[in-house]
Short mmCIF file of C-alpha atoms in Angstrom, two decimals:
data_model
loop_
_atom_site.label_atom_id
_atom_site.label_comp_id
_atom_site.label_asym_id
_atom_site.label_seq_id
_atom_site.Cartn_x
_atom_site.Cartn_y
_atom_site.Cartn_z
CA UNK W 15 35.35 12.88 -25.81
CA UNK W 16 35.47 14.25 -22.32
CA UNK W 17 35.34 11.90 -19.38
CA UNK W 18 31.87 11.39 -17.85
CA UNK W 19 31.10 13.11 -14.59
CA UNK W 20 29.28 11.53 -11.66
CA UNK W 21 26.07 13.31 -12.61
CA UNK W 22 26.27 13.14 -16.40
CA UNK W 23 27.34 9.91 -18.06
CA UNK W 24 29.03 10.03 -21.42
CA UNK W 25 26.87 9.46 -24.52
CA UNK W 26 28.75 7.54 -27.22
CA UNK W 27 27.90 8.54 -30.77
CA UNK W 28 24.73 6.92 -32.06
CA UNK W 29 23.49 5.66 -28.69
CA UNK W 30 21.17 7.20 -26.14
CA UNK W 31 22.96 5.75 -23.11
CA UNK W 32 26.56 4.93 -22.24
CA UNK W 33 27.72 1.33 -22.41
CA UNK W 34 28.55 1.62 -18.70
CA UNK W 35 25.63 1.35 -16.24
CA UNK W 36 23.83 4.41 -14.97
CA UNK W 37 25.98 6.50 -12.65
CA UNK W 38 23.30 7.36 -10.10
CA UNK W 39 21.90 4.55 -7.98
CA UNK W 40 18.15 4.38 -7.34
CA UNK W 41 17.08 1.40 -5.26
CA UNK W 42 13.49 0.16 -5.42
CA UNK W 43 11.40 0.01 -2.27
CA UNK W 44 9.72 -3.25 -1.23
CA UNK W 45 6.47 -3.72 -3.20
CA UNK W 46 7.07 -0.54 -5.20
CA UNK W 47 5.13 -0.34 -8.46
CA UNK W 48 7.24 -0.65 -11.61
CA UNK W 49 5.84 2.65 -12.90
CA UNK W 50 6.86 4.37 -9.67
CA UNK W 51 10.40 3.01 -9.85
CA UNK W 52 10.78 3.97 -13.52
CA UNK W 53 9.45 7.46 -12.78
CA UNK W 54 11.91 7.99 -9.91
CA UNK W 55 14.80 6.56 -11.92
CA UNK W 56 13.99 8.82 -14.87
CA UNK W 57 13.64 11.87 -12.61
CA UNK W 58 17.17 11.28 -11.37
CA UNK W 59 18.36 12.05 -14.91
CA UNK W 60 15.75 14.81 -15.41
CA UNK W 61 13.75 12.64 -17.80
CA UNK W 62 10.25 11.24 -17.96
CA UNK W 63 9.61 7.49 -17.76
CA UNK W 64 8.75 7.23 -21.51
CA UNK W 65 12.01 9.00 -22.37
CA UNK W 66 13.94 6.63 -20.13
CA UNK W 67 12.36 3.60 -21.81
CA UNK W 68 13.16 5.05 -25.21
CA UNK W 69 16.76 5.62 -24.16
CA UNK W 70 17.05 1.99 -23.11
CA UNK W 71 15.55 0.96 -26.49
CA UNK W 72 12.46 -0.51 -24.82
CA UNK W 73 9.35 -0.22 -26.99
CA UNK W 74 6.36 0.80 -24.87
CA UNK W 75 2.69 0.64 -25.82
CA UNK W 76 -0.39 1.97 -24.10
CA UNK W 77 -0.95 5.42 -22.63
CA UNK W 78 1.73 6.54 -20.17
CA UNK W 79 0.46 7.92 -16.86
CA UNK W 80 2.16 8.93 -13.65
CA UNK W 81 1.68 6.79 -10.55
CA UNK W 82 -0.63 5.81 -9.03
CA UNK W 83 -2.96 5.97 -12.04
CA UNK W 84 -1.06 3.32 -14.02
CA UNK W 85 1.56 0.63 -13.78
CA UNK W 86 3.72 -0.93 -16.47
CA UNK W 87 4.41 -4.50 -17.59
CA UNK W 88 7.95 -5.28 -18.71
CA UNK W 89 9.12 -8.18 -20.88
CA UNK W 90 12.05 -10.28 -19.71
CA UNK W 91 14.40 -8.49 -22.10
CA UNK W 92 13.15 -5.10 -20.88
CA UNK W 93 13.84 -6.18 -17.30
CA UNK W 94 17.33 -7.33 -18.33
CA UNK W 95 18.11 -3.92 -19.86
CA UNK W 96 16.72 -2.09 -16.85
CA UNK W 97 18.78 -4.35 -14.59
CA UNK W 98 21.96 -3.63 -16.53
CA UNK W 99 21.40 0.12 -16.44
CA UNK W 100 20.54 0.27 -12.74
CA UNK W 101 23.20 -2.26 -11.70
CA UNK W 102 20.50 -4.21 -9.88
CA UNK W 103 20.26 -7.98 -10.45
CA UNK W 104 17.01 -9.00 -12.17
CA UNK W 105 16.09 -11.22 -9.23
CA UNK W 106 16.41 -8.26 -6.87
CA UNK W 107 14.21 -6.12 -9.10
CA UNK W 108 11.60 -8.87 -9.32
CA UNK W 109 11.68 -9.33 -5.54
CA UNK W 110 11.33 -5.64 -4.77
CA UNK W 111 8.87 -4.47 -7.42
CA UNK W 112 5.20 -5.29 -7.32
CA UNK W 113 4.70 -8.17 -9.72
CA UNK W 114 2.09 -7.75 -12.42
CA UNK W 115 1.37 -10.84 -14.56
CA UNK W 116 2.27 -9.66 -18.07
CA UNK W 117 -0.13 -10.10 -20.98
CA UNK W 118 0.51 -13.35 -22.84
CA UNK W 119 2.02 -11.66 -25.91
CA UNK W 120 4.35 -9.61 -23.72
CA UNK W 121 5.35 -12.45 -21.44
CA UNK W 122 6.49 -14.66 -24.33
CA UNK W 123 8.18 -11.87 -26.29
CA UNK W 124 11.96 -11.97 -26.74
CA UNK W 125 12.01 -8.26 -27.57
CA UNK W 126 12.48 -5.39 -25.12
CA UNK W 127 8.86 -4.29 -24.81
CA UNK W 128 6.62 -2.77 -22.18
CA UNK W 129 2.94 -1.97 -21.84
CA UNK W 130 1.29 0.71 -19.70
CA UNK W 131 -1.74 -0.50 -17.77
CA UNK W 132 -4.29 1.83 -16.11
CA UNK W 133 -5.24 0.90 -12.56
CA UNK W 134 -8.58 1.24 -10.81
CA UNK W 135 -8.45 3.24 -7.53
CA UNK W 136 -9.12 0.12 -5.46
CA UNK W 137 -5.82 -1.46 -6.57
CA UNK W 138 -3.65 1.62 -7.00
CA UNK W 139 -0.43 1.85 -4.94
CA UNK W 140 -0.15 4.19 -1.97
CA UNK W 141 2.44 6.91 -1.22
CA UNK W 142 5.53 5.53 0.48
CA UNK W 143 7.36 6.92 3.48
CA UNK W 144 9.31 9.99 2.36
CA UNK W 145 12.28 9.21 4.64
CA UNK W 146 12.61 5.66 3.29
CA UNK W 147 12.34 6.96 -0.27
CA UNK W 148 15.02 9.62 0.25
CA UNK W 149 17.36 7.01 1.75
CA UNK W 150 17.04 4.77 -1.31
CA UNK W 151 17.21 7.51 -3.93
CA UNK W 152 19.15 10.53 -2.59
CA UNK W 153 19.54 12.06 -6.05
CA UNK W 154 15.86 12.89 -6.60
CA UNK W 155 12.84 14.09 -4.67
CA UNK W 156 10.32 12.17 -6.78
CA UNK W 157 7.82 10.33 -4.53
CA UNK W 158 7.51 6.56 -4.46
CA UNK W 159 4.30 4.55 -4.65
CA UNK W 160 4.09 1.08 -3.13
CA UNK W 161 1.44 -1.59 -2.90
CA UNK W 162 0.19 -2.49 0.59
CA UNK W 163 0.87 -5.88 2.09
CA UNK W 164 -1.98 -8.10 0.78
CA UNK W 165 -2.09 -9.97 4.09
CA UNK W 166 -3.00 -6.85 6.08
CA UNK W 167 -5.64 -4.11 5.81
CA UNK W 168 -5.11 -1.87 2.78
CA UNK W 169 -2.72 0.59 4.40
CA UNK W 170 1.00 1.38 4.30
CA UNK W 171 2.56 2.07 7.70
CA UNK W 172 6.23 2.87 8.27
CA UNK W 173 6.83 2.04 11.92
CA UNK W 174 10.33 3.52 11.84
CA UNK W 175 9.44 7.00 10.61
CA UNK W 176 5.80 7.15 11.81
CA UNK W 177 4.26 7.76 8.39
CA UNK W 178 1.23 6.05 6.87
CA UNK W 179 -1.20 6.15 3.97
CA UNK W 180 -4.44 4.41 3.11
CA UNK W 181 -5.80 6.09 -0.02
CA UNK W 182 -4.18 6.91 -3.39
CA UNK W 183 -5.85 10.32 -3.32
CA UNK W 184 -3.31 11.25 -0.65
CA UNK W 185 -0.36 12.62 -2.59
CA UNK W 186 1.97 12.14 0.39
CA UNK W 187 2.02 9.92 3.48
CA UNK W 188 0.52 11.17 6.73
CA UNK W 189 2.24 11.92 10.01
CA UNK W 190 0.94 9.41 12.59
CA UNK W 191 3.20 10.26 15.55
CA UNK W 192 0.11 11.35 17.50
CA UNK W 193 -1.46 7.90 17.00
CA UNK W 194 0.98 5.36 18.48
CA UNK W 195 -1.72 2.68 18.45
CA UNK W 196 -1.38 2.45 14.65
CA UNK W 197 2.32 1.67 14.86
CA UNK W 198 1.78 -0.73 17.75
CA UNK W 199 -0.92 -2.60 15.83
CA UNK W 200 1.37 -2.90 12.79
CA UNK W 201 4.25 -4.20 14.90
CA UNK W 202 1.98 -6.68 16.67
CA UNK W 203 0.67 -8.11 13.38
CA UNK W 204 3.27 -10.86 13.25
CA UNK W 205 0.67 -13.59 12.83
CA UNK W 206 -1.13 -12.57 9.67
CA UNK W 207 -4.90 -13.11 9.56
CA UNK W 208 -6.35 -15.41 6.95
CA UNK W 209 -7.69 -13.80 3.81
CA UNK W 210 -11.27 -14.74 4.69
CA UNK W 211 -11.13 -13.32 8.23
CA UNK W 212 -9.43 -10.14 7.06
CA UNK W 213 -12.11 -9.64 4.41
CA UNK W 214 -14.89 -10.15 6.95
CA UNK W 215 -13.22 -7.90 9.52
CA UNK W 216 -12.63 -5.10 7.01
CA UNK W 217 -16.23 -5.23 5.82
CA UNK W 218 -17.60 -5.24 9.38
CA UNK W 219 -15.45 -2.38 10.73
CA UNK W 220 -16.13 -0.34 7.59
CA UNK W 221 -19.87 -0.75 8.20
CA UNK W 222 -19.43 0.21 11.86
CA UNK W 223 -17.44 3.27 10.85
CA UNK W 224 -19.90 4.41 8.19
CA UNK W 225 -22.90 3.94 10.50
CA UNK W 226 -21.25 5.38 13.64
CA UNK W 227 -21.57 2.17 15.63
CA UNK W 228 -19.77 0.76 18.66
CA UNK W 229 -16.40 2.53 18.30
CA UNK W 230 -17.50 5.82 16.74
CA UNK W 231 -16.36 8.03 19.64
CA UNK W 232 -12.87 6.53 19.61
CA UNK W 233 -12.67 6.73 15.83
CA UNK W 234 -13.93 10.32 15.80
CA UNK W 235 -11.16 11.31 18.23
CA UNK W 236 -8.59 9.43 16.17
CA UNK W 237 -9.71 11.24 13.01
CA UNK W 238 -9.47 14.56 14.82
CA UNK W 239 -5.91 13.79 15.92
CA UNK W 240 -4.93 12.72 12.41
CA UNK W 241 -6.32 15.83 10.71
CA UNK W 242 -4.75 18.08 13.36
CA UNK W 243 -1.32 16.53 12.73
CA UNK W 244 -1.80 16.79 8.95
CA UNK W 245 -3.26 20.24 8.18
CA UNK W 246 -2.88 19.64 4.45
CA UNK W 247 -5.86 17.25 4.71
CA UNK W 248 -8.77 19.46 3.73
CA UNK W 249 -12.47 18.69 3.30
CA UNK W 250 -13.67 18.38 -0.25
CA UNK W 251 -14.54 15.70 -2.80
CA UNK W 252 -12.05 13.44 -1.00
CA UNK W 253 -12.92 14.11 2.63
CA UNK W 254 -10.48 12.83 5.29
CA UNK W 255 -13.50 11.08 6.85
CA UNK W 256 -13.45 8.79 3.82
CA UNK W 257 -9.81 8.74 2.71
CA UNK W 258 -8.50 8.07 6.23
CA UNK W 259 -11.05 5.39 7.08
CA UNK W 260 -8.61 2.52 6.62
CA UNK W 261 -6.12 4.10 9.02
CA UNK W 262 -8.76 5.07 11.58
CA UNK W 263 -10.12 1.53 11.83
CA UNK W 264 -6.77 -0.26 11.37
CA UNK W 265 -6.13 -1.52 14.95
CA UNK W 266 -9.71 -2.72 15.46
CA UNK W 267 -9.82 -4.42 12.05
CA UNK W 268 -6.75 -6.47 12.93
CA UNK W 269 -8.17 -7.29 16.36
CA UNK W 270 -11.46 -8.47 14.85
CA UNK W 271 -9.69 -10.49 12.14
CA UNK W 272 -7.60 -12.28 14.77
CA UNK W 273 -10.73 -13.07 16.78
CA UNK W 274 -12.56 -14.39 13.71
CA UNK W 275 -9.63 -16.66 12.91
CA UNK W 276 -10.20 -18.48 16.20
CA UNK W 277 -13.82 -19.35 15.44
CA UNK W 278 -14.65 -23.02 14.85
CA UNK W 279 -15.53 -24.06 11.28
CA UNK W 280 -19.26 -24.28 12.06
CA UNK W 281 -22.04 -21.87 13.12
CA UNK W 282 -21.96 -20.92 16.79
CA UNK W 283 -24.71 -21.72 19.23
CA UNK W 284 -26.42 -18.79 20.93
CA UNK W 285 -24.34 -19.33 24.08
CA UNK W 286 -21.13 -19.44 22.04
CA UNK W 287 -22.12 -16.24 20.25
CA UNK W 288 -22.64 -14.48 23.56
CA UNK W 289 -19.26 -15.70 24.83
CA UNK W 290 -17.54 -14.60 21.63
CA UNK W 291 -19.04 -11.09 21.79
CA UNK W 292 -18.02 -10.79 25.44
CA UNK W 293 -14.47 -11.81 24.58
CA UNK W 294 -14.38 -9.47 21.57
CA UNK W 295 -15.61 -6.54 23.65
CA UNK W 296 -12.68 -7.08 26.00
CA UNK W 297 -10.21 -7.23 23.08
CA UNK W 298 -11.66 -4.00 21.67
CA UNK W 299 -11.58 -2.36 25.11
CA UNK W 300 -15.36 -1.85 25.16
CA UNK W 301 -17.54 -2.31 28.28
CA UNK W 302 -19.97 -4.37 26.18
CA UNK W 303 -20.72 -5.20 22.57
CA UNK W 304 -24.39 -5.57 21.63
CA UNK W 305 -24.76 -5.59 17.83
CA UNK W 306 -28.14 -4.90 16.29
CA UNK W 307 -29.93 -7.74 14.53
CA UNK W 308 -28.85 -6.45 11.11
CA UNK W 309 -25.16 -6.14 12.10
CA UNK W 310 -22.91 -8.05 9.69
CA UNK W 311 -21.09 -9.74 12.53
CA UNK W 312 -24.14 -11.94 13.11
CA UNK W 313 -23.89 -13.17 9.53
CA UNK W 314 -20.31 -14.28 10.14
CA UNK W 315 -21.19 -16.01 13.42
CA UNK W 316 -24.02 -17.98 11.87
CA UNK W 317 -22.22 -19.16 8.70
CA UNK W 318 -19.66 -21.88 8.15
#
């Protein structure tokens, strides 16, 4: 038998993989989906993810699909085999990869099994920064898909390389160098908003965006800058007006969430509401903020 090369490990008779670990290192990105990592790892060896699982003698069920349409659950033994092949400790894999609670039968299984799970668009991962991906897996050009930080608006922003994404229909991250306020807002988000305030803020700014209220001129200019810097964004069934909404409203959503977190745990009096709106207008860099009676922000100010 000839000695293995750096790019082609030896295949002992009767086995699909060498007893030594894989020769080419592919490191997972923080919060990367398991399906994304398996796909990139397999691509390094010019394989598909199902073929890689088969080679590691991991029995997979369900319908395979490329990210972001699906993710995959792995049993403990499957994770152990993947860890041995990639030379990555299981704890490191678990820390890096997005954790999906396995089905009961899979979680208690002692066999090397896996199950593909389709994902709804609202919970699908987003394209990762291409520069970060290339640094962690220099042997392949396969893209990576990561889940956004659950404590922040549903976006992925790389402050180092000025790339961002907010919708799984984007097949690649967007260039945001022309929008420094996005990076600044991400860097400033050291104190994470509470889940409740972030939910309220996201709902309110989404309504403002959709109904062209309060900040529509600023957001329109921001959308124009984003589409100019990313000419591959074209109108169609997935218009940039919709798919980029999370990025366009990102700084103001965080600002509103932070303001809502400082509200007392009881409905505000009329005078307190006026003072809050005056303060919020200053934080949003608006001369004044006068919401209509049906504006959702009133509902938040008058509830516990």
